[in-house]
Every structure is written in structure tokens, then in C-alpha cells.
Short mmCIF file of C-alpha atoms in Angstrom, two decimals:
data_model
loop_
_atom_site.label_atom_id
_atom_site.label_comp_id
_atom_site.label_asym_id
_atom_site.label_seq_id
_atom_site.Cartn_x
_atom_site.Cartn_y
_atom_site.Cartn_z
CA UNK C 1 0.00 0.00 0.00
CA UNK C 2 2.91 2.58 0.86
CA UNK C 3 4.50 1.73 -2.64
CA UNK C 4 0.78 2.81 -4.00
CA UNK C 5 0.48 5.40 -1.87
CA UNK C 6 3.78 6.91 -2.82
CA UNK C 7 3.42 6.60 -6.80
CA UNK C 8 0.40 8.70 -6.68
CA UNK C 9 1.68 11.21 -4.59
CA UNK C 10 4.76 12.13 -6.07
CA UNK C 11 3.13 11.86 -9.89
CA UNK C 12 0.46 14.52 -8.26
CA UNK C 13 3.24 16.37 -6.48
CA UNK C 14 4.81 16.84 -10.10
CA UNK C 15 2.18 17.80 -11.75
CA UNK C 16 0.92 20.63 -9.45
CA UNK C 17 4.56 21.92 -8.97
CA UNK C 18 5.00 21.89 -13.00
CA UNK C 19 1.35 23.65 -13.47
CA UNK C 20 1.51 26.59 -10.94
CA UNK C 21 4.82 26.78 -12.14
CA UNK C 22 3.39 27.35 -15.64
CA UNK C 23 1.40 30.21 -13.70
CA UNK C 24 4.33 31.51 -11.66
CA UNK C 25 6.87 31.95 -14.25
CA UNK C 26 4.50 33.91 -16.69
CA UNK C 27 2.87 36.11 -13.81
CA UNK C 28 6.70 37.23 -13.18
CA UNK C 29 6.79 37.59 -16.69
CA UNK C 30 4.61 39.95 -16.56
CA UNK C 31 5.69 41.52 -13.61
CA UNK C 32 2.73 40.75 -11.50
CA UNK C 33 3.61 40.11 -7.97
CA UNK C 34 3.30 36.11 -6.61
CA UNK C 35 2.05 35.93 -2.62
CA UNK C 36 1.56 32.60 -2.22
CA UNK C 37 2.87 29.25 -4.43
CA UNK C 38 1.77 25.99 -2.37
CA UNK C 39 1.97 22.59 -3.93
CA UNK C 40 -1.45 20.86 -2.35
CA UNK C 41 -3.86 22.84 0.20
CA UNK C 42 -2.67 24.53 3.36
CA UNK C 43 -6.16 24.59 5.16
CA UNK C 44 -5.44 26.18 8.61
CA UNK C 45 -1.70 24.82 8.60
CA UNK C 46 0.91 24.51 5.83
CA UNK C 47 3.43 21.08 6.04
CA UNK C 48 6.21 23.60 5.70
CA UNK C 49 6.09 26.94 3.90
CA UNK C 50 9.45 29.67 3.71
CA UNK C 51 9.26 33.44 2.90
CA UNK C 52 11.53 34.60 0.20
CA UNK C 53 11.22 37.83 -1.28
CA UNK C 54 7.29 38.29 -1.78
CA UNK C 55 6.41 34.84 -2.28
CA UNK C 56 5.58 32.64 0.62
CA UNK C 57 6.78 28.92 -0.76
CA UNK C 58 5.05 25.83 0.80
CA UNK C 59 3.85 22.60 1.29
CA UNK C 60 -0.11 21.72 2.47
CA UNK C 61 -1.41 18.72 4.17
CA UNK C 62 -4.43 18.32 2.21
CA UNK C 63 -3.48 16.83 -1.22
CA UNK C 64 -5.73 17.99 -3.60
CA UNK C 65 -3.78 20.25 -5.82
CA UNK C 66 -1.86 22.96 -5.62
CA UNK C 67 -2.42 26.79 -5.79
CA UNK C 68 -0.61 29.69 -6.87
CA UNK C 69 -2.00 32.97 -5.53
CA UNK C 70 -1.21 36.45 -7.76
CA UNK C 71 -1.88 39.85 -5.89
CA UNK C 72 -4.91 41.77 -7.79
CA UNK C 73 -6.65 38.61 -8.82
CA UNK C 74 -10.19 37.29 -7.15
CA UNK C 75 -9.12 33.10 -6.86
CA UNK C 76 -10.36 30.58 -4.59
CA UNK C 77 -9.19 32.79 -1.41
CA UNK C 78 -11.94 35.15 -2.07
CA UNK C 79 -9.55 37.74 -0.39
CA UNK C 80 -11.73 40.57 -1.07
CA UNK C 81 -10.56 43.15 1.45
CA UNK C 82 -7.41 43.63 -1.18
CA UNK C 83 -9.59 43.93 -4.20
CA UNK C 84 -11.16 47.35 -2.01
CA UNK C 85 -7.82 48.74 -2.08
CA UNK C 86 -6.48 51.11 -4.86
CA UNK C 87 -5.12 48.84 -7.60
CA UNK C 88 -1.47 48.86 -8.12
CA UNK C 89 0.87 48.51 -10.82
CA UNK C 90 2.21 44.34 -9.84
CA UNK C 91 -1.63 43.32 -9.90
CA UNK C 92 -3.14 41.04 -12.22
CA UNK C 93 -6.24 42.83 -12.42
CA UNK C 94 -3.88 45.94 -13.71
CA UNK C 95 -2.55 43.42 -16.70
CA UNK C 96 -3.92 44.01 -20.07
CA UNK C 97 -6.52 41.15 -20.66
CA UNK C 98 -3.70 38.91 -23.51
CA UNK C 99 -1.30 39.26 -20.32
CA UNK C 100 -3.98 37.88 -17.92
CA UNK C 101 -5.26 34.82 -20.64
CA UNK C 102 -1.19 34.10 -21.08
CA UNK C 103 -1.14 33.56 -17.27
CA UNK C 104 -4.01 31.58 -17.31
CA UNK C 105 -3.08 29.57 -19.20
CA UNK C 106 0.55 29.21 -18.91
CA UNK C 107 -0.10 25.88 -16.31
CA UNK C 108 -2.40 24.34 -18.94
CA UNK C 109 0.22 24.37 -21.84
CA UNK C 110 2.92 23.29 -18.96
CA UNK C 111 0.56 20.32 -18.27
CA UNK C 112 0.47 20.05 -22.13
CA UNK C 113 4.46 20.11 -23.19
CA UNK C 114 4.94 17.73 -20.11
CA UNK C 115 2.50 15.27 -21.36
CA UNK C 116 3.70 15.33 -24.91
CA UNK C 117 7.79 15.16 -23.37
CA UNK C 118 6.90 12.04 -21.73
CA UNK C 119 5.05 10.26 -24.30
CA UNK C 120 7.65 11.00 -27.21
CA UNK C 121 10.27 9.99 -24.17
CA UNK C 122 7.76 6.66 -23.50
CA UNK C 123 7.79 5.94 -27.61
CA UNK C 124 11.80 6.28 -28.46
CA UNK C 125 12.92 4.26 -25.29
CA UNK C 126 10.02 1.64 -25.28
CA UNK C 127 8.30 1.19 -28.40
CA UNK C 128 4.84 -0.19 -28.41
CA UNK C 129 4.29 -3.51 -27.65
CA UNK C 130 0.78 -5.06 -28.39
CA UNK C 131 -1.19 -8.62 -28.40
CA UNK C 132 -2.01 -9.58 -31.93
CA UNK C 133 -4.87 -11.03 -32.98
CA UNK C 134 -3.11 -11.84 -35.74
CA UNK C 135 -1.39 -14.70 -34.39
CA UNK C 136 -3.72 -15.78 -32.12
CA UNK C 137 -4.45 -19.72 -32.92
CA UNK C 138 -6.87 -20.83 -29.72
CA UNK C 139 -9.42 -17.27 -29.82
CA UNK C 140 -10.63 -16.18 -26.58
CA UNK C 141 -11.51 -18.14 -23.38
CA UNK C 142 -14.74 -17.21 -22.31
CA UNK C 143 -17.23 -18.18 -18.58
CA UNK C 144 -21.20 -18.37 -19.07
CA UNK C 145 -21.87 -14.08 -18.38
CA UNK C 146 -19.60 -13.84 -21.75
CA UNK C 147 -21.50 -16.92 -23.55
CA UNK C 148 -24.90 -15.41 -22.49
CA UNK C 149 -23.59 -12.18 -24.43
CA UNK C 150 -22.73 -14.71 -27.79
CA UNK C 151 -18.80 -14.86 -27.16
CA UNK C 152 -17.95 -18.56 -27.67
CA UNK C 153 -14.24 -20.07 -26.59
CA UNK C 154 -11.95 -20.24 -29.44
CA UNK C 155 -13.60 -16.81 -30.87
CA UNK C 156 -11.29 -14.36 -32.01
CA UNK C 157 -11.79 -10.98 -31.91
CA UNK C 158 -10.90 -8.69 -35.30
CA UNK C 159 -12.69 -5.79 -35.32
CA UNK C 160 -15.09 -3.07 -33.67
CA UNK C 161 -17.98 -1.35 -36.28
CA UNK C 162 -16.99 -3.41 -39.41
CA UNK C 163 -13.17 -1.70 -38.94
CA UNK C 164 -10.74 -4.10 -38.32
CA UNK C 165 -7.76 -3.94 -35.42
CA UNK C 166 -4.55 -5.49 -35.10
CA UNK C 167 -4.33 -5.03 -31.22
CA UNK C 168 -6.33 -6.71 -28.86
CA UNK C 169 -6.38 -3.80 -26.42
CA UNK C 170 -7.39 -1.16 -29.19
CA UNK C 171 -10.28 -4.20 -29.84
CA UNK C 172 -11.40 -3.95 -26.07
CA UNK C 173 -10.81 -0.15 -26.05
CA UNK C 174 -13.09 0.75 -29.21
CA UNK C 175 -15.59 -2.32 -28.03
CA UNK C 176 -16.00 -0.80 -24.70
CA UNK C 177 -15.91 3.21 -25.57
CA UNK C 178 -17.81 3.51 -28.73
CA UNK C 179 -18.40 -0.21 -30.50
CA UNK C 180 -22.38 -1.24 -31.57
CA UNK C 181 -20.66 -4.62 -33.09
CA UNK C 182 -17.84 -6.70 -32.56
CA UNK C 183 -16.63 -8.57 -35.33
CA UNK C 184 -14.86 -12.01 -34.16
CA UNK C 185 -13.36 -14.88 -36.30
CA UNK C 186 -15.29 -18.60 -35.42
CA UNK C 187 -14.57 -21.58 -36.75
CA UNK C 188 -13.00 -19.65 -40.43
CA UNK C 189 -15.69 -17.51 -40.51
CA UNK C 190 -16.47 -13.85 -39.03
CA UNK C 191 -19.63 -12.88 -37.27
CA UNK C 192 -20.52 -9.50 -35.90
CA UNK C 193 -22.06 -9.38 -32.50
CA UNK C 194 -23.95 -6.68 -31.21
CA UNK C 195 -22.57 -4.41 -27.98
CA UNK C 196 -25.76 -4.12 -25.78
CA UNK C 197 -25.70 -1.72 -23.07
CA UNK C 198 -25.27 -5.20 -20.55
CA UNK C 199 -22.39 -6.23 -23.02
CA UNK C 200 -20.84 -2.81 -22.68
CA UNK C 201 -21.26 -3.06 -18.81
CA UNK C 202 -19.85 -6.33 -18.42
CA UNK C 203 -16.59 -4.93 -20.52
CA UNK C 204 -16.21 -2.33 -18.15
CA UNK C 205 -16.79 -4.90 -15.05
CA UNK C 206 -14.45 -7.31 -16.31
CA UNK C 207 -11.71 -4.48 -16.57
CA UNK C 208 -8.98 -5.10 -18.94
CA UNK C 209 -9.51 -8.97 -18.52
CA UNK C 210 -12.56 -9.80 -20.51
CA UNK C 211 -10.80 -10.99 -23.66
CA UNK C 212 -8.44 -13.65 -22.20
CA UNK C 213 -6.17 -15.46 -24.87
CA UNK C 214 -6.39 -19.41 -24.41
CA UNK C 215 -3.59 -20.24 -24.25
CA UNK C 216 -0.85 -24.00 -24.16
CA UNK C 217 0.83 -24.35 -20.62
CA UNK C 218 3.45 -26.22 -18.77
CA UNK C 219 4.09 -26.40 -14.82
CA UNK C 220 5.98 -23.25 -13.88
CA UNK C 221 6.35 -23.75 -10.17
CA UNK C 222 5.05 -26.33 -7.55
CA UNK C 223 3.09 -24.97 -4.18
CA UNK C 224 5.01 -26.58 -0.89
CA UNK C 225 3.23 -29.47 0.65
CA UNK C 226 0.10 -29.20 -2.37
CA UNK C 227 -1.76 -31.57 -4.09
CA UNK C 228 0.50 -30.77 -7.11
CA UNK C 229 4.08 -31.81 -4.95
CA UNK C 230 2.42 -35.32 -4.09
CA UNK C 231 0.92 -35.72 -7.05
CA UNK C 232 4.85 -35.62 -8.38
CA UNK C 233 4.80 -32.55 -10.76
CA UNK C 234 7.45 -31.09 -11.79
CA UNK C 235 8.83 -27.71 -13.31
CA UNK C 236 8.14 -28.10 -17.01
CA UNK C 237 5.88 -30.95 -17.07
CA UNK C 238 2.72 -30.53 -19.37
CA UNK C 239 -0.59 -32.09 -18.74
CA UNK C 240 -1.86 -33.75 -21.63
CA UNK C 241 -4.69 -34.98 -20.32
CA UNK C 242 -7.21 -35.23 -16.90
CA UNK C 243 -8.73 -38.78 -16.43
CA UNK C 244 -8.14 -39.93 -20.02
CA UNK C 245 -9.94 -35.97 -21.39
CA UNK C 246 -7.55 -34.49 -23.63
CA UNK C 247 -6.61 -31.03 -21.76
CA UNK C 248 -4.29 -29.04 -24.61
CA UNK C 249 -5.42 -25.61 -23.12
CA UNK C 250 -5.39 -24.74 -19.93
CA UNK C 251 -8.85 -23.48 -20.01
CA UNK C 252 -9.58 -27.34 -20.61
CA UNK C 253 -7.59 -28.34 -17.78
CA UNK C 254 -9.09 -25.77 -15.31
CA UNK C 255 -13.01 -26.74 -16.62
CA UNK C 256 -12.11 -30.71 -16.49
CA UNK C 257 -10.28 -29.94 -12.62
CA UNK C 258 -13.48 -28.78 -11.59
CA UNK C 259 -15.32 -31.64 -12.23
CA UNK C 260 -13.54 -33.43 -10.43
CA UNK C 261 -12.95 -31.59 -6.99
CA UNK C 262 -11.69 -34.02 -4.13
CA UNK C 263 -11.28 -36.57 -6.17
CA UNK C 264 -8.08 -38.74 -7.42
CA UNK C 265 -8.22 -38.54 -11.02
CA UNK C 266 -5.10 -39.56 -13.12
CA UNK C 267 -3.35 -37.61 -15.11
CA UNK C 268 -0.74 -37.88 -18.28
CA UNK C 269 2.24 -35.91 -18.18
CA UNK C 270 4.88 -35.02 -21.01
CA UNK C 271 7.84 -34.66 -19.34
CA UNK C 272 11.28 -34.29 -21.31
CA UNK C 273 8.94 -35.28 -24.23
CA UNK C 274 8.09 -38.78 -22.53
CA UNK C 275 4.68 -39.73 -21.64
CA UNK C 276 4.28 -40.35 -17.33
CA UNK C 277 0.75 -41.27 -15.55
CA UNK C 278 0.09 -39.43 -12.29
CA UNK C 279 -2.44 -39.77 -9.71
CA UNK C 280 -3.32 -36.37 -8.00
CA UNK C 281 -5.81 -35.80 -5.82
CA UNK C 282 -7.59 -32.32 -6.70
CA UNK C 283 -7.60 -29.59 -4.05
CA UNK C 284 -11.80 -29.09 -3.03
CA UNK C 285 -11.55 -25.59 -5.03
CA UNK C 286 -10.63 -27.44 -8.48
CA UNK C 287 -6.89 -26.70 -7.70
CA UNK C 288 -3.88 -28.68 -7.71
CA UNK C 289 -1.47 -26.25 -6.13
CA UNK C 290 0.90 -24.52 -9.06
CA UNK C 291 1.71 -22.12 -11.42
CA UNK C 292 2.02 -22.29 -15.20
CA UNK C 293 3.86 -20.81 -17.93
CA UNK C 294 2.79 -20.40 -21.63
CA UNK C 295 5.97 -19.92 -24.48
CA UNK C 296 2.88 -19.05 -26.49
CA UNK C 297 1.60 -16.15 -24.61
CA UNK C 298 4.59 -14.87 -25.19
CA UNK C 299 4.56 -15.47 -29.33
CA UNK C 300 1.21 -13.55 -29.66
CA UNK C 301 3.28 -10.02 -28.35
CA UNK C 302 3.92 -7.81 -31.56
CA UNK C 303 6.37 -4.87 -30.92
CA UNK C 304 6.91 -1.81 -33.10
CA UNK C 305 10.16 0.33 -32.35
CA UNK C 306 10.16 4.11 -33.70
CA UNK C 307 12.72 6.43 -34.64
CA UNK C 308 12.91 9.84 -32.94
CA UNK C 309 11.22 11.37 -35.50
CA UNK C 310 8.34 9.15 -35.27
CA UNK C 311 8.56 9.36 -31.46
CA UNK C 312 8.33 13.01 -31.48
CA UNK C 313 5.52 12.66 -34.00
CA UNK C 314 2.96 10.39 -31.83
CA UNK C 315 4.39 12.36 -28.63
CA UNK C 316 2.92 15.16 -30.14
CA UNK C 317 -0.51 13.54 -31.08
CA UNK C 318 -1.07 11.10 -27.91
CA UNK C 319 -1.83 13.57 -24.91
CA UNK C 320 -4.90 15.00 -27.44
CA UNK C 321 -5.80 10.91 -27.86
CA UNK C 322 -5.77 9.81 -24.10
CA UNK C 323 -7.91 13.36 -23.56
CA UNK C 324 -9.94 12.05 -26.29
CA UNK C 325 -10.08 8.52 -24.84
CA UNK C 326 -11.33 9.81 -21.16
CA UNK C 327 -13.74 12.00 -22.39
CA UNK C 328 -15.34 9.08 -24.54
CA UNK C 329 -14.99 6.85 -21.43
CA UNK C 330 -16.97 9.13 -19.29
CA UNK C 331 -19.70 9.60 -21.50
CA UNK C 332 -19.50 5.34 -21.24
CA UNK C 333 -20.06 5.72 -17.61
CA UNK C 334 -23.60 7.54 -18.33
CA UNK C 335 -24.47 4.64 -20.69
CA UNK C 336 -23.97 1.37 -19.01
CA UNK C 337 -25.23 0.15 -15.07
CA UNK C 338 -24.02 1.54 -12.46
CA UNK C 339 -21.69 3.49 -14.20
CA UNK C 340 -20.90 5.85 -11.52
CA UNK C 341 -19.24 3.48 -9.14
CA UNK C 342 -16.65 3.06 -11.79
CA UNK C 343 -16.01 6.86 -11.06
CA UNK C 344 -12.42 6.78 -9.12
CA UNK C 345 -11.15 9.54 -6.93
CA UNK C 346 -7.89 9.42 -5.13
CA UNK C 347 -8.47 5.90 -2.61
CA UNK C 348 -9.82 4.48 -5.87
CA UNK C 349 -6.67 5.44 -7.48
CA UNK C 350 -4.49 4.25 -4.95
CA UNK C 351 -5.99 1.30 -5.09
CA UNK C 352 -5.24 0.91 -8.99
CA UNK C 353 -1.19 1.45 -9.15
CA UNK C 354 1.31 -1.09 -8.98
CA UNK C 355 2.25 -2.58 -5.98
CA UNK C 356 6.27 -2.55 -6.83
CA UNK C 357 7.53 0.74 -8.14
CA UNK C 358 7.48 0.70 -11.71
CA UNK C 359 9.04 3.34 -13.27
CA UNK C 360 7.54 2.82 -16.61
CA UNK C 361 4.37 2.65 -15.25
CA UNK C 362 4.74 5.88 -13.43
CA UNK C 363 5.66 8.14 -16.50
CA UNK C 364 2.82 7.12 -18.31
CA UNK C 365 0.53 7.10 -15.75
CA UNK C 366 2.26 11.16 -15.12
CA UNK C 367 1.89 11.73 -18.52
CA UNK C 368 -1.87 10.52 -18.75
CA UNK C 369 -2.37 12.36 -15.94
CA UNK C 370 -1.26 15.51 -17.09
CA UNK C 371 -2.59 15.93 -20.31
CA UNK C 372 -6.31 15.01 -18.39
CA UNK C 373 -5.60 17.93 -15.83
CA UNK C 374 -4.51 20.63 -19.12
CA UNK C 375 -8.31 19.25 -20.37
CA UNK C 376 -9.80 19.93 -17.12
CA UNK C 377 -8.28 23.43 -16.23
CA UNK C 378 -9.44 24.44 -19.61
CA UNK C 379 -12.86 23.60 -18.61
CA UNK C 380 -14.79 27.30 -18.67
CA UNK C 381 -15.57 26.94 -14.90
CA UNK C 382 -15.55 29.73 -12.93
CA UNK C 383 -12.58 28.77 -10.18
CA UNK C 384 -10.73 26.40 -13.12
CA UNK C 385 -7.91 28.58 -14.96
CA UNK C 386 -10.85 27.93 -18.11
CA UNK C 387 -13.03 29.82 -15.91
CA UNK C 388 -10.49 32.76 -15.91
CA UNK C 389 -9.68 32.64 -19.55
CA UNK C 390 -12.94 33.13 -20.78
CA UNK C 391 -13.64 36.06 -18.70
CA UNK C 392 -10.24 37.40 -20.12
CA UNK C 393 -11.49 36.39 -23.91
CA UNK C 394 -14.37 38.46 -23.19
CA UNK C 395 -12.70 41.21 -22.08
CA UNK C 396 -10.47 40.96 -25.54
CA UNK C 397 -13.52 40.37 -27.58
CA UNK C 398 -16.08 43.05 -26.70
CA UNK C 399 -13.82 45.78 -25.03
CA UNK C 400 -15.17 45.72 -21.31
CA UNK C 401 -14.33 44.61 -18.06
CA UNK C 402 -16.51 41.69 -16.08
CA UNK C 403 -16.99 43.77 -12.53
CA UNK C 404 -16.05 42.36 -9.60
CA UNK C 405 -18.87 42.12 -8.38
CA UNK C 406 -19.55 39.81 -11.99
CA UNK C 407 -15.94 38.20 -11.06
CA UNK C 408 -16.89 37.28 -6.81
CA UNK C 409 -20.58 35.45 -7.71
CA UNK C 410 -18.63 33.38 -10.61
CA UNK C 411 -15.89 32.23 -8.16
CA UNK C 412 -18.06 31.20 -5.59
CA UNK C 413 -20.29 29.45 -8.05
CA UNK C 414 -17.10 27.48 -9.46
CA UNK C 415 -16.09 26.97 -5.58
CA UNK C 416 -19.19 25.27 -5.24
CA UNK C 417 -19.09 23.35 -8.28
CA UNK C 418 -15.71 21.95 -7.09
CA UNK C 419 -16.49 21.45 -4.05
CA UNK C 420 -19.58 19.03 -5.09
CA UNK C 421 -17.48 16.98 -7.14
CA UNK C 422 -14.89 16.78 -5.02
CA UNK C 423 -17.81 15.53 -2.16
CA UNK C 424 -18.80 13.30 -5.34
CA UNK C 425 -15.76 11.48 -6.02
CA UNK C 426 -14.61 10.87 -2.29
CA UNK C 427 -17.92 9.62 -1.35
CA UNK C 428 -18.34 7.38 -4.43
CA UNK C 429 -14.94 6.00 -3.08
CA UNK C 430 -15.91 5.42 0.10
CA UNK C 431 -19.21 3.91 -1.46
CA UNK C 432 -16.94 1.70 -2.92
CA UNK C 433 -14.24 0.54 -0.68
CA UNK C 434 -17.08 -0.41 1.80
CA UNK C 435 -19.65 -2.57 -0.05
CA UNK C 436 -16.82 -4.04 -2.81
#
């Protein structure tokens, strides 16, 4: 949990430092006068905080983001008492409105140029690596929920709308986001299936495991004192075959084990490519007590390697495409059951990152990240920097000022706005972690 914990923290830690420093370095810019730059909340008490110069630099305890506060400017602090005062010339509210829209939005493009570093980073060092239906001989392993929906075993999936996809994630992306058919290959010939609103919701339920290659096996490793160490198996063995039923996949084996819990039931075993009888006796669950291994697995990986160009290319192009991808995955959420509680704050995130640091996983998750907060700053809500921006395009557009009095009512609308979704998103966690 700490290793969780700590992934989250420091890719939100980097991300608010990076976008108030977007706002920071173009309010000096500008010459308008920074009070206040916090990374996360400092309700009441600040972690640690340091005067130097004007600015007060800190740390809060309450890690929800970050602020920057500029002299002259009517934020979340609804500091009014200084908005009474004479204006003067290291204000923001003093700035000519293109100064004020820069500032605005100098976090956004921060959160923006970030996203699009790390992704042409992600492509040059790692590639893309992708399972391909392509060279997938066994199709899909399916339970009864996926059979009830028309998936058979052995089916393999090609295609989403009549357009066909080499990857088998792009397949379950496009299936579950936007797809009214799936197109799978059975027995040499393809069918389309429809995408009901249950078929969508059990996609989203099954998470990223409800296409699930069948796949050839062999005994990895052998549980101490199991079923599967008296039985005699050994690293590397393969089971042919439960009780005389051929068992080539090891969705076979797994369906023919549970027919047979508690019982002794022999088995045949390749081992060093000669044939050995067994007798196990199967575990009450339908287990025999070991891991497996599939070579084949690892044949249906396709991996595509890019030059820098072509890295800086789709590093360019892919924050705009996972925006794209979140936005069509929340309007999912509003067509499928229960679609809310797949609505993750930060316990539900937690909950979703590795639990061994992984560095790769932590860019892209950072990068991800990032180029979702640029899309929801931009958002013209009064409080978001969009909220700001649009009062500032106004002002460029028609010639007059929003009053203050205009500028106060908006920010306390946007504060409550926030606030409500932020009450939304913790309690749906909560919801969560208690009755799941």
C-alpha cells in the first residue's frame, strides 16, 4: 500500500509543482507580484512553507492540488478586502486582458508540453508492444456471463464497427468506448455481435480482462506441501490430459479440474517429451497447487520500435488521444449500469497502481495524468484557470471589463461546483471501498 500510496503522490506532487509553475513563471513575466505558491492545500496549517522575497513557498497537508496565488486577482481565497484597495501597478487585475489569458493559461500548456515530453520519451525508449490477434491460434476463453452475451471459446476478436484492429487492447478499447458490433473470427468464418448496453457493462466490469487469450501451458512452479508436490509434478511438465480428457489448453484443464474436486483422477504428463501417468488428488476448489507458464503467450506479443522522429511525431498527437479517450470513457459511464461506481477519486486510485515501483508505469501514468488535468483546467468553470480565460477572452472580444462584483458570484459558483465533485468522487470511493 505505501508503494501505492507513494506513486500517486509524487506523480500529483509533479504535476501541481510543474502547473503553478506554468502560472508563476508567466505572472513574473509579466511583472505581477506572486504571494503565495503551495503545492497541495494549506487549510489552517501549511506542512512547511518559507518566505523569500514576496512569495511565501510551501507545502499543504491536504493533497488535492496545488495553488498559486497572484496579488490583484479574485481566486479561490476570495480575499476581497485587497480587491477594495487602490489597484497597483504588480496586480493582475492591472494586466492588459492577452497578459492575464497568457497567465491563465501558462499551467495548462505546462501540463500540455509535459505530457507530450513524456510520451515522445515513453515511444523512443520503449516502443509499443501489443497482443495480436493476428497470431492468435486458440481465440478467446470465455465463462457463461460472456456466452450469455454470444462470445464462444476459441472466438477471435478482429474488429469493432466493421473496422478491423490489429491489437487486442485497441479491440477492447473501441468495443467498450464507442463499439455497436464486434466482429470475431469462429470456426473460419467472421460474425458480428452486437454491444448491448449489458455487453458494454460487463466490458467495463471485467476491466482489462474480458478478452483472455487461451492459451498451451506447462508447470511453472510447484506450491510446498500441495496436491500438485504429491501428485509428483514437476517444473516443465505438461498435462496432456485429466482422467483420459484431452486437456491441450489450460482453459480445458481448469473446466475438467473442476469436475472433479476431491477426487483422485489420473493424469498424463509429457515430461522431457516422454509420456508419465500421475495420480493427483484435486484440491476441493478445483486446484492442484501450481503455477504455469505459456511460451505461447509470449509469441502472440507484436512490438513496433520508432525512430525519434516518429517518437516526437505520436508524442505530439497522444496527450490529445488519451484526452480524447477519457472523455469518450466518461460519457461510457452515463451509458452502461451503475456506471458511476466506476467513477475513481484518489483511494480508488491508490488502489489501482502497482504494488512494486514501476518506473515505466509511473511516466505514463504522469503523462496521462497531465494531459487530463490541461483538459480539465481548460474547462470554462468559474474557479478552473478555463473559468479565468474566458472572462479574459471576453474582455479581448467586446472591449469591457466583467466587474467584480460579476468576477466574486462566478468564483463562488465554481467553488461550489468543485467542491460538489470533489464531495462526489470521495464519497463514491468510500461507497466503494465499503460494499466491494
Amino acid at each position: 500500500m505505501l508503494i501505492q500510496i507513494a506513486t500517486l503522490m509524487l506523480s500529483l506532487m509533479l504535476l501541481v509543482m510543474l502547473h503553478e509553475l506554468g502560472h508563476y513563471v508567466t505572472a513574473r513575466w509579466f511583472g505581477v507580484r506572486v504571494e503565495r505558491f503551495f503545492c497541495f492545500f494549506d487549510v489552517k496549517f501549511a506542512i512547511w512553507k518559507k518566505k523569500i522575497g514576496d512569495t511565501v513557498y510551501g507545502i499543504g497537508w491536504l493533497p488535492l492540488g496545488g495553488y498559486v496565488k497572484l496579488s490583484g486577482m479574485i481566486d479561490e481565497s476570495m480575499d476581497l478586502d485587497q480587491m477594495k484597495q487602490e489597484p497597483k501597478p504588480w496586480e493582475f487585475r492591472v494586466k492588459p486582458a492577452w497578459q492575464r489569458l497568457i497567465i491563465m493559461l501558462g499551467g495548462i500548456i505546462v501540463n500540455i508540453i509535459l505530457a507530450m515530453i513524456i510520451y515522445t520519451a515513453l515511444f523512443a525508449s520503449q516502443g509499443k508492444s501489443y497482443t495480436d490477434v493476428n497470431k492468435m491460434q486458440y481465440g478467446i476463453s470465455t465463462d457463461a456471463v460472456q456466452q450469455k452475451l454470444g462470445l464462444r471459446n476459441g472466438d477471435i476478436p478482429v474488429g469493432v464497427n466493421g473496422i478491423k484492429f490489429n491489437s487486442l487492447e485497441d479491440i477492447y478499447k473501441e468495443a467498450l468506448l464507442g463499439g455497436n458490433t464486434l466482429e470475431v473470427k469462429r470456426d473460419g468464418k467472421e460474425i458480428s455481435l452486437p454491444i448491448s448496453e449489458d455487453f458494454r457493462t460487463q466490458i467495463l466490469n471485467y476491466k482489462q480482462g474480458f478478452f483472455i487469450p487461451q492459451f498451451t501451458f506447462v508447470v511453472d512452479s510447484v506450491v510446498e506441501n500441495s496436491a500438485a508436490q504429491a501428485a509428483g509434478l514437476q517444473k516443465g511438465d505438461k498435462i496432456i490430459a485429466v482422467d483420459g480428457f484431452t486437456t491441450p489448453l489450460f482453459s480445458d484443464f481448469k473446466t475438467k479440474l473442476s469436475q472433479y474436486k476431491g477426487k483422485t483422477v489420473p493424469l498424463s504428463i509429457e515430461r522431457k517429451k516422454e509420456p508419465i501417468e500421475l495420480m493427483a488428488t484435486i484440491n476441493k476448489d478445483g486446484t492442484l497447487g501450481f503455477s504455469q507458464a505459456s511460451p505461447y503467450l509470449e509469441t502472440l506479443i507484436s512490438h513496433q520500435d520508432y525512430t525519434l522522429g516518429e517518437s516526437f511525431s505520436k508524442g505530439l498527437i497522444e496527450p490529445f488521444e488519451s484526452i480524447a479517450t477519457q472523455v469518450r470513457g466518461i460519457g461510457t459511464l452515463f451509458k452502461v449500469k451503475d456506471g458511476r461506481k466506476q467513477v475513481a477519486g484518489p483511494i480508488g486510485m491508490v488502489k489501482q497502481m502497482p504494488k512494486k515501483w514501476n518506473w515505466l508505469f509511473f511516466w505514463s501514468f504522469t503523462a496521462m495524468i497531465s494531459a487530463w488535468l490541461a483538459f480539465i483546467n481548460l474547462l470554462p468553470i468559474p474557479g478552473l484557470d478555463g473559468g479565468h480565460a474566458v472572462f479574459a477572452i471576453y474582455e479581448m472580444v467586446t472591449g469591457k471589463k466583467p466587474s467584480e462584483k460579476v468576477l466574486e458570484k462566478a468564483q463562488m459558483v465554481g467553488v461550489v461546483i468543485i467542491l460538489s465533485l470533489m464531495v462526489f468522487v470521495f464519497g463514491n470511493d468510500i461507497v466503494n471501498m465499503i460494499f466491494k
